[in-house]
mmCIF file with all atom_site columns, C-alpha atoms and ligand atoms in Angstrom:
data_model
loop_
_atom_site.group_PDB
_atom_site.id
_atom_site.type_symbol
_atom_site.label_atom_id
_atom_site.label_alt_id
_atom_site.label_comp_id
_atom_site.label_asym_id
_atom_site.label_entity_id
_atom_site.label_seq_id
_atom_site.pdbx_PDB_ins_code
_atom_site.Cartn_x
_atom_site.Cartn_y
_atom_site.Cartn_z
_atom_site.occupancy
_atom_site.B_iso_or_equiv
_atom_site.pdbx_formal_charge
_atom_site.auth_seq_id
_atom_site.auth_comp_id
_atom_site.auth_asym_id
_atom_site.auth_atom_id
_atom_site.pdbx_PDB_model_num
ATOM   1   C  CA  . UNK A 1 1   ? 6.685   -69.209 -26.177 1.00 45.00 ? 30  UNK A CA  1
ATOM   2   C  CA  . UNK A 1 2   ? 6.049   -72.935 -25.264 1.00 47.00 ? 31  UNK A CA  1
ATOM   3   C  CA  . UNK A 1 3   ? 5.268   -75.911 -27.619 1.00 54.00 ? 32  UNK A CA  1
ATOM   4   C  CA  . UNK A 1 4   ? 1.793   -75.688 -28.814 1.00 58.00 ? 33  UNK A CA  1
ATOM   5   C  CA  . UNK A 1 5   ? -0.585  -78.378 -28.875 1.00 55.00 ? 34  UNK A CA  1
ATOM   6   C  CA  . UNK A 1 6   ? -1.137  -78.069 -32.866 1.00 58.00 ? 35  UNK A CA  1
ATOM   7   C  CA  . UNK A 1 7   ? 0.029   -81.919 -34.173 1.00 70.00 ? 36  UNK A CA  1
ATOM   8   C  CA  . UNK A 1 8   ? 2.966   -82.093 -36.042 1.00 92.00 ? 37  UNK A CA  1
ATOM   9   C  CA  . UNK A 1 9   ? 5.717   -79.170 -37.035 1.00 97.00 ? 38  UNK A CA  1
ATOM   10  C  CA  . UNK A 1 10  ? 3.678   -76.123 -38.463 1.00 97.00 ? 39  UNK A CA  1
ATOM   11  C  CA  . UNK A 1 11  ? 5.026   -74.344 -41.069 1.00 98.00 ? 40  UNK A CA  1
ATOM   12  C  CA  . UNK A 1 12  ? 4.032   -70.335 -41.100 1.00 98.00 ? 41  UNK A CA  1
ATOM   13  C  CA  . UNK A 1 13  ? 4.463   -67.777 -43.259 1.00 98.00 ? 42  UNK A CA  1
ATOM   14  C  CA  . UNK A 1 14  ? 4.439   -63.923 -42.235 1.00 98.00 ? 43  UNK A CA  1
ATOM   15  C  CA  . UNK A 1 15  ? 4.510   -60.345 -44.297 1.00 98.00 ? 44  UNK A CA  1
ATOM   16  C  CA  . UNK A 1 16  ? 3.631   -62.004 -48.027 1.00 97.00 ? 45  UNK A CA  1
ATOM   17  C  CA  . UNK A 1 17  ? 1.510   -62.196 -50.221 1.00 98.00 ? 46  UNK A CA  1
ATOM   18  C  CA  . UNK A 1 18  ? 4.288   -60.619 -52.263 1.00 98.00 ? 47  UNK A CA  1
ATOM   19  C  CA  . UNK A 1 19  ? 4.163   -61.035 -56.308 1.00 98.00 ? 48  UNK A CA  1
ATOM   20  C  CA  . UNK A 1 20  ? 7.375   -62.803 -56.327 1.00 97.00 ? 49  UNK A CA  1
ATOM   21  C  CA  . UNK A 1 21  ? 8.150   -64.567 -53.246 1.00 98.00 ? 50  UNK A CA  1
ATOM   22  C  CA  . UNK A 1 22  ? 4.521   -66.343 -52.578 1.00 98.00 ? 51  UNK A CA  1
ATOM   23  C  CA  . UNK A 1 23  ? 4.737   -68.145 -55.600 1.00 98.00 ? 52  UNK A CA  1
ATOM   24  C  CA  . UNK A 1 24  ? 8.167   -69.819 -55.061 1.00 98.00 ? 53  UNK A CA  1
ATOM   25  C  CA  . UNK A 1 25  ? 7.421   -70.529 -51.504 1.00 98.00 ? 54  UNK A CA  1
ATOM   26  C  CA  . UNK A 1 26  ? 3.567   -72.562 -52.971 1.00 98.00 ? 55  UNK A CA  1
ATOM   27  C  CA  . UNK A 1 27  ? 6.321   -73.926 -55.215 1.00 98.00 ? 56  UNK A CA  1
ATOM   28  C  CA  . UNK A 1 28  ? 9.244   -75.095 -52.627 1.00 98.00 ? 57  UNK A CA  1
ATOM   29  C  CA  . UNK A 1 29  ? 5.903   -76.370 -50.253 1.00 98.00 ? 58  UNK A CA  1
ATOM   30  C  CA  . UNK A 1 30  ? 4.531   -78.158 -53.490 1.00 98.00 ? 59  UNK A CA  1
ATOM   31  C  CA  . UNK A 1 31  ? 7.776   -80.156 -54.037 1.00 98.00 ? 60  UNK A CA  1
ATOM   32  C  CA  . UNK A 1 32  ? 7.907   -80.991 -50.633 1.00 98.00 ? 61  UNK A CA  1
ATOM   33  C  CA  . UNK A 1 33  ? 4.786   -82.239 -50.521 1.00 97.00 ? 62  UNK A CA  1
ATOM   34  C  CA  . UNK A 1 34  ? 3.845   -79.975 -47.400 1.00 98.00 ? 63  UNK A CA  1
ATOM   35  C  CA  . UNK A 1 35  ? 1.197   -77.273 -46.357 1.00 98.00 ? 64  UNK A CA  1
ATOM   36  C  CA  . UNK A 1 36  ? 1.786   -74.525 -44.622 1.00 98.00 ? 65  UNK A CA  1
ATOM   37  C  CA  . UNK A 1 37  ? -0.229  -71.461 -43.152 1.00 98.00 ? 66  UNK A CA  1
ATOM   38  C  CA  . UNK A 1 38  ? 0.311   -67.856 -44.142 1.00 98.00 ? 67  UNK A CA  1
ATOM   39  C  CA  . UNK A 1 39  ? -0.500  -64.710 -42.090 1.00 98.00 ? 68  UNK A CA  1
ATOM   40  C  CA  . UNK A 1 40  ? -1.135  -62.191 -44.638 1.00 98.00 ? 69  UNK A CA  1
ATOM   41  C  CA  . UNK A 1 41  ? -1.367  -59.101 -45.100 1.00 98.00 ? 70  UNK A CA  1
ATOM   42  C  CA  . UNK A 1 42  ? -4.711  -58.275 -46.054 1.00 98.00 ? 71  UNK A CA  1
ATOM   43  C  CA  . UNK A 1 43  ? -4.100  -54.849 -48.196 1.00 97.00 ? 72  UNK A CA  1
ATOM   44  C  CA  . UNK A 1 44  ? -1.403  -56.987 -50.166 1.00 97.00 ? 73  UNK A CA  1
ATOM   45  C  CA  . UNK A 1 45  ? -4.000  -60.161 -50.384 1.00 97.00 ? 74  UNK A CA  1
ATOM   46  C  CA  . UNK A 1 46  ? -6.505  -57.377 -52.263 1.00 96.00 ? 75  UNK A CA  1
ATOM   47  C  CA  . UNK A 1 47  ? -3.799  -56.487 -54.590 1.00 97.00 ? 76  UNK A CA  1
ATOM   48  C  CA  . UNK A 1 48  ? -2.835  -60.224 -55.320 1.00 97.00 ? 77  UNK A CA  1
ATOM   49  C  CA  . UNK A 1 49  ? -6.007  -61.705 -54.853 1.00 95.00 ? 78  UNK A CA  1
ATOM   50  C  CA  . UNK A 1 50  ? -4.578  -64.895 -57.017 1.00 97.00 ? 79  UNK A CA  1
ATOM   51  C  CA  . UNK A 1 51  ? -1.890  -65.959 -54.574 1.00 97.00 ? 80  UNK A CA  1
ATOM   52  C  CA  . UNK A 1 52  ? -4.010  -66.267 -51.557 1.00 97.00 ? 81  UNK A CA  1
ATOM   53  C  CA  . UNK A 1 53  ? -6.589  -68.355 -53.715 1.00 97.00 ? 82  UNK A CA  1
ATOM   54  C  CA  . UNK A 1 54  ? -3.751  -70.251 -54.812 1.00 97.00 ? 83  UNK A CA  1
ATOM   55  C  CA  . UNK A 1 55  ? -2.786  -70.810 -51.836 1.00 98.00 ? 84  UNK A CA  1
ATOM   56  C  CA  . UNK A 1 56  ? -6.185  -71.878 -50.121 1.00 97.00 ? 85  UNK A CA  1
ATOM   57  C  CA  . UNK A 1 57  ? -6.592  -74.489 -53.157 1.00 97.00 ? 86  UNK A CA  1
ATOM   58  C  CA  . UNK A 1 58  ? -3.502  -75.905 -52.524 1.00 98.00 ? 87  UNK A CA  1
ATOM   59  C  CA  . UNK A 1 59  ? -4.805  -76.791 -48.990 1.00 97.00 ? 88  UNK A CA  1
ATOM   60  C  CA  . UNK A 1 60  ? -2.970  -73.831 -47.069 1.00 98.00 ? 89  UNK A CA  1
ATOM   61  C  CA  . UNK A 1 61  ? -4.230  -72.159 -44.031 1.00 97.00 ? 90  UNK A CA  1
ATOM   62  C  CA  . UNK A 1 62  ? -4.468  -68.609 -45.268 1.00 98.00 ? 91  UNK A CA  1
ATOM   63  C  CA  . UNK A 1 63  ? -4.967  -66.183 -41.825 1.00 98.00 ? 92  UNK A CA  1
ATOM   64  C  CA  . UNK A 1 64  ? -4.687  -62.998 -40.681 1.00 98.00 ? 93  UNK A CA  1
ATOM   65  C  CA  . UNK A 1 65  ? -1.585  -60.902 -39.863 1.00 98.00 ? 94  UNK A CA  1
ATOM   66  C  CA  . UNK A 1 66  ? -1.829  -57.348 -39.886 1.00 98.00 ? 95  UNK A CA  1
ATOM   67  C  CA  . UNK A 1 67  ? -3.491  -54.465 -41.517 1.00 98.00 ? 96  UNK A CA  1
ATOM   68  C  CA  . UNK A 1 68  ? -1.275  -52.360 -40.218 1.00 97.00 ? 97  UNK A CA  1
ATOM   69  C  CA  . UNK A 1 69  ? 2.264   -53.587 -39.697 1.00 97.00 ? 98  UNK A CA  1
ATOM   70  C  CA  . UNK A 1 70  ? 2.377   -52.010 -35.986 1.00 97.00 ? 99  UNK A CA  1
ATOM   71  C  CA  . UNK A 1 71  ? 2.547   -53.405 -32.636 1.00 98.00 ? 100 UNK A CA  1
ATOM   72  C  CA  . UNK A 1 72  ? -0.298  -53.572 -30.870 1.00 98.00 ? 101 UNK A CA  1
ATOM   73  C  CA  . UNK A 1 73  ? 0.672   -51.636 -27.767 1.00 98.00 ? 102 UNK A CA  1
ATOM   74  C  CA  . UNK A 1 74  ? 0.948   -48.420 -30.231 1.00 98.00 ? 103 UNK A CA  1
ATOM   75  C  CA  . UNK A 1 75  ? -2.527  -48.974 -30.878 1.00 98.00 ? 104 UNK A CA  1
ATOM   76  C  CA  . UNK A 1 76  ? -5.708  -48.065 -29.605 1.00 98.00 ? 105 UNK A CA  1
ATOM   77  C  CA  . UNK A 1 77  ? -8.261  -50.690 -28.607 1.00 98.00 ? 106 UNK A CA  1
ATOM   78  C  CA  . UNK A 1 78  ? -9.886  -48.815 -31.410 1.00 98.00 ? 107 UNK A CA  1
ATOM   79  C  CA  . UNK A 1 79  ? -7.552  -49.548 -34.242 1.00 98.00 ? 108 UNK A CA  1
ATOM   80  C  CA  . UNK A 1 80  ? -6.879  -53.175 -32.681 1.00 98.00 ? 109 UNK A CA  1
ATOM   81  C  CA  . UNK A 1 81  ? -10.442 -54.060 -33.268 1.00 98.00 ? 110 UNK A CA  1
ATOM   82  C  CA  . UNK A 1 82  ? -10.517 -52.481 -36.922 1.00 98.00 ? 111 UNK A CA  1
ATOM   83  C  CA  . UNK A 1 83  ? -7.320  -54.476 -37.399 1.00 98.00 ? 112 UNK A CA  1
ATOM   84  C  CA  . UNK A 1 84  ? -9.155  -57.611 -36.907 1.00 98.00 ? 113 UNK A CA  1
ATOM   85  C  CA  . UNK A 1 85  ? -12.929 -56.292 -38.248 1.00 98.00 ? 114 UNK A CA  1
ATOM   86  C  CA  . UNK A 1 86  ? -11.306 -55.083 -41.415 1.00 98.00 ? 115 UNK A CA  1
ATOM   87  C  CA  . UNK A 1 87  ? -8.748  -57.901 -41.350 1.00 98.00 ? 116 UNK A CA  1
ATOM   88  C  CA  . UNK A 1 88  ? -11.039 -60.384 -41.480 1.00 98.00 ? 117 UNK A CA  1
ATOM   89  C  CA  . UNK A 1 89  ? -13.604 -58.861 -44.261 1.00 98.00 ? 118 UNK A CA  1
ATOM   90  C  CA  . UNK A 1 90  ? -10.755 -58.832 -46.709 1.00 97.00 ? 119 UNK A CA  1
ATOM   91  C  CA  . UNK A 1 91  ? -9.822  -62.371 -45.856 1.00 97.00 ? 120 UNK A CA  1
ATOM   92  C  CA  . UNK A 1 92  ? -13.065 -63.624 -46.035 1.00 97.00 ? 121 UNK A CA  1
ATOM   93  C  CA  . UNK A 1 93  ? -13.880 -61.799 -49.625 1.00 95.00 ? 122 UNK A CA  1
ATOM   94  C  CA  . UNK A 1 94  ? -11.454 -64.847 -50.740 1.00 90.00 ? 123 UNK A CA  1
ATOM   95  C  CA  . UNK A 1 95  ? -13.283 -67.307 -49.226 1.00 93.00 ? 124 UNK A CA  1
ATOM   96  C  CA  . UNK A 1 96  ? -11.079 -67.565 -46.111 1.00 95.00 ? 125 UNK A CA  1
ATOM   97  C  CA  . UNK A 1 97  ? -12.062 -68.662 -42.680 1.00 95.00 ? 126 UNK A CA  1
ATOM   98  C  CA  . UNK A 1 98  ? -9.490  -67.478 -40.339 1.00 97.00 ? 127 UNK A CA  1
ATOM   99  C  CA  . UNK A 1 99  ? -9.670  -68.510 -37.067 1.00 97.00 ? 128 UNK A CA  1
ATOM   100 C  CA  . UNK A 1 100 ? -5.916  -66.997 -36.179 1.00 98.00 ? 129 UNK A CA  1
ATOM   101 C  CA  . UNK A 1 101 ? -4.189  -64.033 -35.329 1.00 98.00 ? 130 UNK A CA  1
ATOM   102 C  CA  . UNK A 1 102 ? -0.689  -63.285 -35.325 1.00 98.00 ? 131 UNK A CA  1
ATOM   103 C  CA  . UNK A 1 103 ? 0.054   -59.896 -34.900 1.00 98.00 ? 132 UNK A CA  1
ATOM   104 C  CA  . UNK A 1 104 ? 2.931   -57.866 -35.930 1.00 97.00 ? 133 UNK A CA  1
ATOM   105 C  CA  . UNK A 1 105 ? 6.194   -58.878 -33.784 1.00 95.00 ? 134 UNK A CA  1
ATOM   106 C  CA  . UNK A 1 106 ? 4.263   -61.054 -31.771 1.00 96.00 ? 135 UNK A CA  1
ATOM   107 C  CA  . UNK A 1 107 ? 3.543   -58.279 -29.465 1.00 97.00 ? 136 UNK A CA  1
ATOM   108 C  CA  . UNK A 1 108 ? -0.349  -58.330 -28.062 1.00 97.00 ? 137 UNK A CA  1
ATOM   109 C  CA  . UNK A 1 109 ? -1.558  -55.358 -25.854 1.00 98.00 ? 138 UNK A CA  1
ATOM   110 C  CA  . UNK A 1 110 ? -3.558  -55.752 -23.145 1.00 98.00 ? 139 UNK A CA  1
ATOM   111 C  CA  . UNK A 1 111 ? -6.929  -55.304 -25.523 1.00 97.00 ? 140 UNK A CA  1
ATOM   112 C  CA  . UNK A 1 112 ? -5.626  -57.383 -28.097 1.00 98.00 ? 141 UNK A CA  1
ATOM   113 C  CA  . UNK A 1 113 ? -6.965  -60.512 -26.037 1.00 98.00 ? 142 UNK A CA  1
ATOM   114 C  CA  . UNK A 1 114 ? -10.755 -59.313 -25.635 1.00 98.00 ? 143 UNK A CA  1
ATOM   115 C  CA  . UNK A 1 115 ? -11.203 -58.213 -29.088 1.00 98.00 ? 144 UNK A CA  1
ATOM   116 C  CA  . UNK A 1 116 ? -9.699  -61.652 -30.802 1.00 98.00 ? 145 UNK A CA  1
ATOM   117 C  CA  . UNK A 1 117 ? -11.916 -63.274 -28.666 1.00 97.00 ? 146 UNK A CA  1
ATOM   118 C  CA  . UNK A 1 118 ? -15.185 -61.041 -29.741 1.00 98.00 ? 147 UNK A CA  1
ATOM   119 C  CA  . UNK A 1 119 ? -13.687 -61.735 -33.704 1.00 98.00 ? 148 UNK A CA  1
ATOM   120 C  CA  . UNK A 1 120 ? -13.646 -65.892 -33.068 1.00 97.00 ? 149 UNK A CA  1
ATOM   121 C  CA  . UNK A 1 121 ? -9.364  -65.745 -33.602 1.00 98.00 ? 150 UNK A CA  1
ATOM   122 C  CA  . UNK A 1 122 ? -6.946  -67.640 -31.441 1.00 97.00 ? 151 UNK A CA  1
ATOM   123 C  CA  . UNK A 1 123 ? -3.360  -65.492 -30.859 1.00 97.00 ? 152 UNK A CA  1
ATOM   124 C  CA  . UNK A 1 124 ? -0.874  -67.808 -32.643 1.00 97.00 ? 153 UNK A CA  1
ATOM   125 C  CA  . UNK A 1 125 ? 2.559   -67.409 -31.958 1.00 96.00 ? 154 UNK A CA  1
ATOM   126 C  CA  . UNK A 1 126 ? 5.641   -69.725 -32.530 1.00 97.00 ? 155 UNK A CA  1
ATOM   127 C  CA  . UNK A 1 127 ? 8.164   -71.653 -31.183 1.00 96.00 ? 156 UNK A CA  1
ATOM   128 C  CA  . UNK A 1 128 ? 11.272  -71.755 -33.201 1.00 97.00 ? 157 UNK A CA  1
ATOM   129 C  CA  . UNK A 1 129 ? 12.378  -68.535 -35.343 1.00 97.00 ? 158 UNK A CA  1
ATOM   130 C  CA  . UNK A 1 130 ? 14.147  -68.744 -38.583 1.00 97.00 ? 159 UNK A CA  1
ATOM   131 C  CA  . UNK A 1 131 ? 15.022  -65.373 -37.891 1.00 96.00 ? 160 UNK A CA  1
ATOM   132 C  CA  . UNK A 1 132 ? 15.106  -65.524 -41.864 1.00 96.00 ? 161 UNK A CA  1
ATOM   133 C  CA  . UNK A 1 133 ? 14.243  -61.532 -42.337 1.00 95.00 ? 162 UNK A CA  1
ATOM   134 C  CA  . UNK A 1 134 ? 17.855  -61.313 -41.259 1.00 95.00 ? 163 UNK A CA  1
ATOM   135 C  CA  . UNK A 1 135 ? 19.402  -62.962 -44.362 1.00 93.00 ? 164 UNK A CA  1
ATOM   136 C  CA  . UNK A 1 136 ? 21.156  -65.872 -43.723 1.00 95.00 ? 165 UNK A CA  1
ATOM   137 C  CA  . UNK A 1 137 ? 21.130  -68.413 -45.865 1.00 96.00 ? 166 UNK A CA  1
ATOM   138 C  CA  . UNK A 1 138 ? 19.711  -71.889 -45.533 1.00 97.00 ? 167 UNK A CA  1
ATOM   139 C  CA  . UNK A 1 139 ? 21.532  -73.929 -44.008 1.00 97.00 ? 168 UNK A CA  1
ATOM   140 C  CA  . UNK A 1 140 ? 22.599  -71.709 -41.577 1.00 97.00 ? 169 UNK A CA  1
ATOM   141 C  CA  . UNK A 1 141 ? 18.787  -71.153 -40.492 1.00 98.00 ? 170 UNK A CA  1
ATOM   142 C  CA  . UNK A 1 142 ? 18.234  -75.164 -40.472 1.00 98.00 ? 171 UNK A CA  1
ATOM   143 C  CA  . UNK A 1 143 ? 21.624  -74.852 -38.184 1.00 97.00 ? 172 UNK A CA  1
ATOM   144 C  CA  . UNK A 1 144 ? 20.031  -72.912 -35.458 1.00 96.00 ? 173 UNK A CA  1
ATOM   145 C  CA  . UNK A 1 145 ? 16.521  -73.836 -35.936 1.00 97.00 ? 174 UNK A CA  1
ATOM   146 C  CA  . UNK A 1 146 ? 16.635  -77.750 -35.784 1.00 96.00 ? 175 UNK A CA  1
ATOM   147 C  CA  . UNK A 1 147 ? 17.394  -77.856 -31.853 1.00 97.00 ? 176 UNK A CA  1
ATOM   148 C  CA  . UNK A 1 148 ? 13.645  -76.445 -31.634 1.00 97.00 ? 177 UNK A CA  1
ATOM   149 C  CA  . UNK A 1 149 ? 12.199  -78.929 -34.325 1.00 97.00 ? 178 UNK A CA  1
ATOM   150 C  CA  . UNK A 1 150 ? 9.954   -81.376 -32.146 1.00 95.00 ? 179 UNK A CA  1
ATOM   151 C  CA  . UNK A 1 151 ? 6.042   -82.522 -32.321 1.00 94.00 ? 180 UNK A CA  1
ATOM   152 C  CA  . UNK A 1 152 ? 3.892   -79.068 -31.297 1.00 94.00 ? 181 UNK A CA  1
ATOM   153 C  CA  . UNK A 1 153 ? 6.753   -76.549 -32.916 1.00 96.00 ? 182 UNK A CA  1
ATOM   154 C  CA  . UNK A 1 154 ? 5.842   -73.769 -34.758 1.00 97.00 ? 183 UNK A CA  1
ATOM   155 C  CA  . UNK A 1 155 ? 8.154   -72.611 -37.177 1.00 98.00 ? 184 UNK A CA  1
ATOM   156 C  CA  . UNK A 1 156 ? 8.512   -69.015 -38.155 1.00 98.00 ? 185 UNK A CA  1
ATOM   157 C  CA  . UNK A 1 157 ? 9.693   -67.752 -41.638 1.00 98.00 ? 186 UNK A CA  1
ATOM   158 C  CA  . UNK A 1 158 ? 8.733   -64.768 -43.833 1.00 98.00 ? 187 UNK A CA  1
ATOM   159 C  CA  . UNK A 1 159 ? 7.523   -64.700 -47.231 1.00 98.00 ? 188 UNK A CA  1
ATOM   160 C  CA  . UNK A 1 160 ? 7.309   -61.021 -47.943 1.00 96.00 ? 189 UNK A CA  1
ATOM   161 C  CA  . UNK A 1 161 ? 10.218  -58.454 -46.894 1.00 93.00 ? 190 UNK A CA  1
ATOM   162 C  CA  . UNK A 1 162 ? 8.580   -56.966 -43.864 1.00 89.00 ? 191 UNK A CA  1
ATOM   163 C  CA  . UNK A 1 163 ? 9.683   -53.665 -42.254 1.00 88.00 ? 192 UNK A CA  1
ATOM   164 C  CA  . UNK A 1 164 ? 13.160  -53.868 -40.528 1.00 86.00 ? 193 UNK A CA  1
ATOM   165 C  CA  . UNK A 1 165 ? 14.699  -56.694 -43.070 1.00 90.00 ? 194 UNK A CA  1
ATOM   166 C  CA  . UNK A 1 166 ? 17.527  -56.927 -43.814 1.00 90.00 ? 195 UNK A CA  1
ATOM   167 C  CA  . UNK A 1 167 ? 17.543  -58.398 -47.039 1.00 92.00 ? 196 UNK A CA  1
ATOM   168 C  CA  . UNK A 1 168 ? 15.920  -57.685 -49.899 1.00 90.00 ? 197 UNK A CA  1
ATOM   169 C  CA  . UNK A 1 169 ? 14.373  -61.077 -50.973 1.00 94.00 ? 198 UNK A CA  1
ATOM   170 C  CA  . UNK A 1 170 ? 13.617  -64.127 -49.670 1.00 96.00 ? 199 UNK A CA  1
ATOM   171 C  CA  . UNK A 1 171 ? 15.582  -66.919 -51.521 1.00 97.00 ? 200 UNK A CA  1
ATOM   172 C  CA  . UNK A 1 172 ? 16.695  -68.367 -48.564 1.00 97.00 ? 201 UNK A CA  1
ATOM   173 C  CA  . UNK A 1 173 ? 13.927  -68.787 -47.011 1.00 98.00 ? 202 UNK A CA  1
ATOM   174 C  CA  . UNK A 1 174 ? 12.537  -70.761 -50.402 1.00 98.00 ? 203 UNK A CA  1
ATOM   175 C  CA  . UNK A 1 175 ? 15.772  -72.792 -50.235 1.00 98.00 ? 204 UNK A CA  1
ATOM   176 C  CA  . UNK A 1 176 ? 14.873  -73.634 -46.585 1.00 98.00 ? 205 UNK A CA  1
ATOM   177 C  CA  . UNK A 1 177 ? 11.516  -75.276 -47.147 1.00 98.00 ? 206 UNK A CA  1
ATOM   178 C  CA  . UNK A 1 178 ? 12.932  -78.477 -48.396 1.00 98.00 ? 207 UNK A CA  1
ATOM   179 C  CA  . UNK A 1 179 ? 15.622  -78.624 -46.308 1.00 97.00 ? 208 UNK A CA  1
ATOM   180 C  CA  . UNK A 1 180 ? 13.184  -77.940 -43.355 1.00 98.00 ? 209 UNK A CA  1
ATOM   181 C  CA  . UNK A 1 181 ? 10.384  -80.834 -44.516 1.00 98.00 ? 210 UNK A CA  1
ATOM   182 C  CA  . UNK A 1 182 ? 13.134  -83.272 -44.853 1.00 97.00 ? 211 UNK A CA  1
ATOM   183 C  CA  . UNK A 1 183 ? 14.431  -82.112 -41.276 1.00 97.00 ? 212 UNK A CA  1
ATOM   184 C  CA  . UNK A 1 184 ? 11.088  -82.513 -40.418 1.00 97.00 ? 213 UNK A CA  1
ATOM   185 C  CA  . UNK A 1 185 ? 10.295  -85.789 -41.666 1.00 95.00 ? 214 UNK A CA  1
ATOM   186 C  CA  . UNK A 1 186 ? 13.882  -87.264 -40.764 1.00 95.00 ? 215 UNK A CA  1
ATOM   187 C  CA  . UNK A 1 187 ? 12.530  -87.030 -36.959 1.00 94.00 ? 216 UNK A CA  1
ATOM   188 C  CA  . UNK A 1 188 ? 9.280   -88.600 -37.591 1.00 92.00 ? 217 UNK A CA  1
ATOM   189 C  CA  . UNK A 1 189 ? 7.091   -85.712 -37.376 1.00 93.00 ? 218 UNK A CA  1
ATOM   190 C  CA  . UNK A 1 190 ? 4.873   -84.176 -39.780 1.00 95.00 ? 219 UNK A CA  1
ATOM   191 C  CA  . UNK A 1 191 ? 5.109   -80.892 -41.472 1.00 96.00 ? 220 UNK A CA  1
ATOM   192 C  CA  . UNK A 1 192 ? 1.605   -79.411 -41.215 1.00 96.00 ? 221 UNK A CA  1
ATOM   193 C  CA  . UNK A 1 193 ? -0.513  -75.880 -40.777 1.00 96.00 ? 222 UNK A CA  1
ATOM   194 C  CA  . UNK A 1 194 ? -0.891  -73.923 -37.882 1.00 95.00 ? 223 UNK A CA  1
ATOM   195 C  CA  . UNK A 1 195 ? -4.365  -75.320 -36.555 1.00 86.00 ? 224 UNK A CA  1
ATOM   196 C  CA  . UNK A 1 196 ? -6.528  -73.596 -34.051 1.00 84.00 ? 225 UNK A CA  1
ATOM   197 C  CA  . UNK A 1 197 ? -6.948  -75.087 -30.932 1.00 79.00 ? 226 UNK A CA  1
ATOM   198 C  CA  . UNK A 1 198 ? -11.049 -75.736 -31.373 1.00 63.00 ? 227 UNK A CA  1
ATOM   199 C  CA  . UNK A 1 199 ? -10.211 -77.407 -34.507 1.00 49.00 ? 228 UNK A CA  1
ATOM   200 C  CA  . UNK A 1 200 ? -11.689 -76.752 -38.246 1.00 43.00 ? 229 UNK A CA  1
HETATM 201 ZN ZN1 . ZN  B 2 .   ? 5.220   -59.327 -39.840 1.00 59.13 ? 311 ZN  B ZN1 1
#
């Protein structure tokens, strides 16, 4: 996918809110003095309603991910819409506003477009994978990710253990946010959220 327009190097967050990751990765962004966005899950949000309002307060984007952790094109324009319609009530039960969509994979369906549009999202993608679900470790992921670091990126990482990982926590990925701001801010960009293209 190309550069986006969003200012600065967004830092997103897929798969969580999971009970023990979240809270180290609002820690790692805390130190670092950055914000981030998260795509959530809304059936985990429900069950840890505190970490997405922890997040919001601490100036996060909180948006929406997937109800269902399936690719689009294996679902109806049925379930796509009750991804977002049911998607978005959860969300906004915390006092979210979501105005983004990234859904699982990356992978839109023909119907996906239409329906995002009728729901008010924008289809966010990214620009540089971590390719963190994959396990390896830090510095190895700022290794291969820095050549894609420039104003507009969007930087992928993971702060839940989606399906198909292939490791079982996400350490790394924690260790990587400071690395990753500093990167950041070494090349005179800012790390920021995702932000939708008609603005707040
Ligand atoms: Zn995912």
């Amino acid at each position: 996918m190309d550069v986006t327009d969003t200012p600065g190097v967004a830092l997103t967050f897929d798969d969580g809110p999971d009970p023990v990751w979240t809270p180290r990765v609002l820690d790692a962004l805390d130190r670092a003095g950055a914000r981030a966005t998260f795509f959530v899950i809304p059936p985990l949000a429900l069950e840890h309603e505190g970490l997405v309002r922890a997040a919001l307060e601490a100036g996060h984007g909180v948006e929406l991910h997937c109800v269902r952790h399936v690719r689009h094109t294996e679902l109806s324009p049925r379930e796509v819409e009750a991804e977002a319609r049911e998607g978005l009530r959860a969300l906004r039960s915390f006092g979210a506003e979501p105005r983004l969509w990234r859904p699982p994979w990356g992978v839109v369906a023909p119907w996906t477009w239409g329906i995002a549009a009728e729901y008010g999202l924008e289809i966010a993608g990214w620009t540089a994978d971590t390719h963190d679900w994959r396990g390896d470790d830090a510095p190895a992921m700022l290794r291969s990710v820095s050549p894609l670091i420039r104003q507009g990126a969007v930087v992928l990482m993971h702060d839940g253990i989606g399906p198909g990982a292939l490791r079982d926590g996400c350490a790394e990925t924690v260790a990587l946010v400071g690395e990753l701001v500093a990167h950041i801010e070494k090349l005179e960009c800012e790390p920021s959220p995702y932000r939708a293209r008609r603005g707040a």
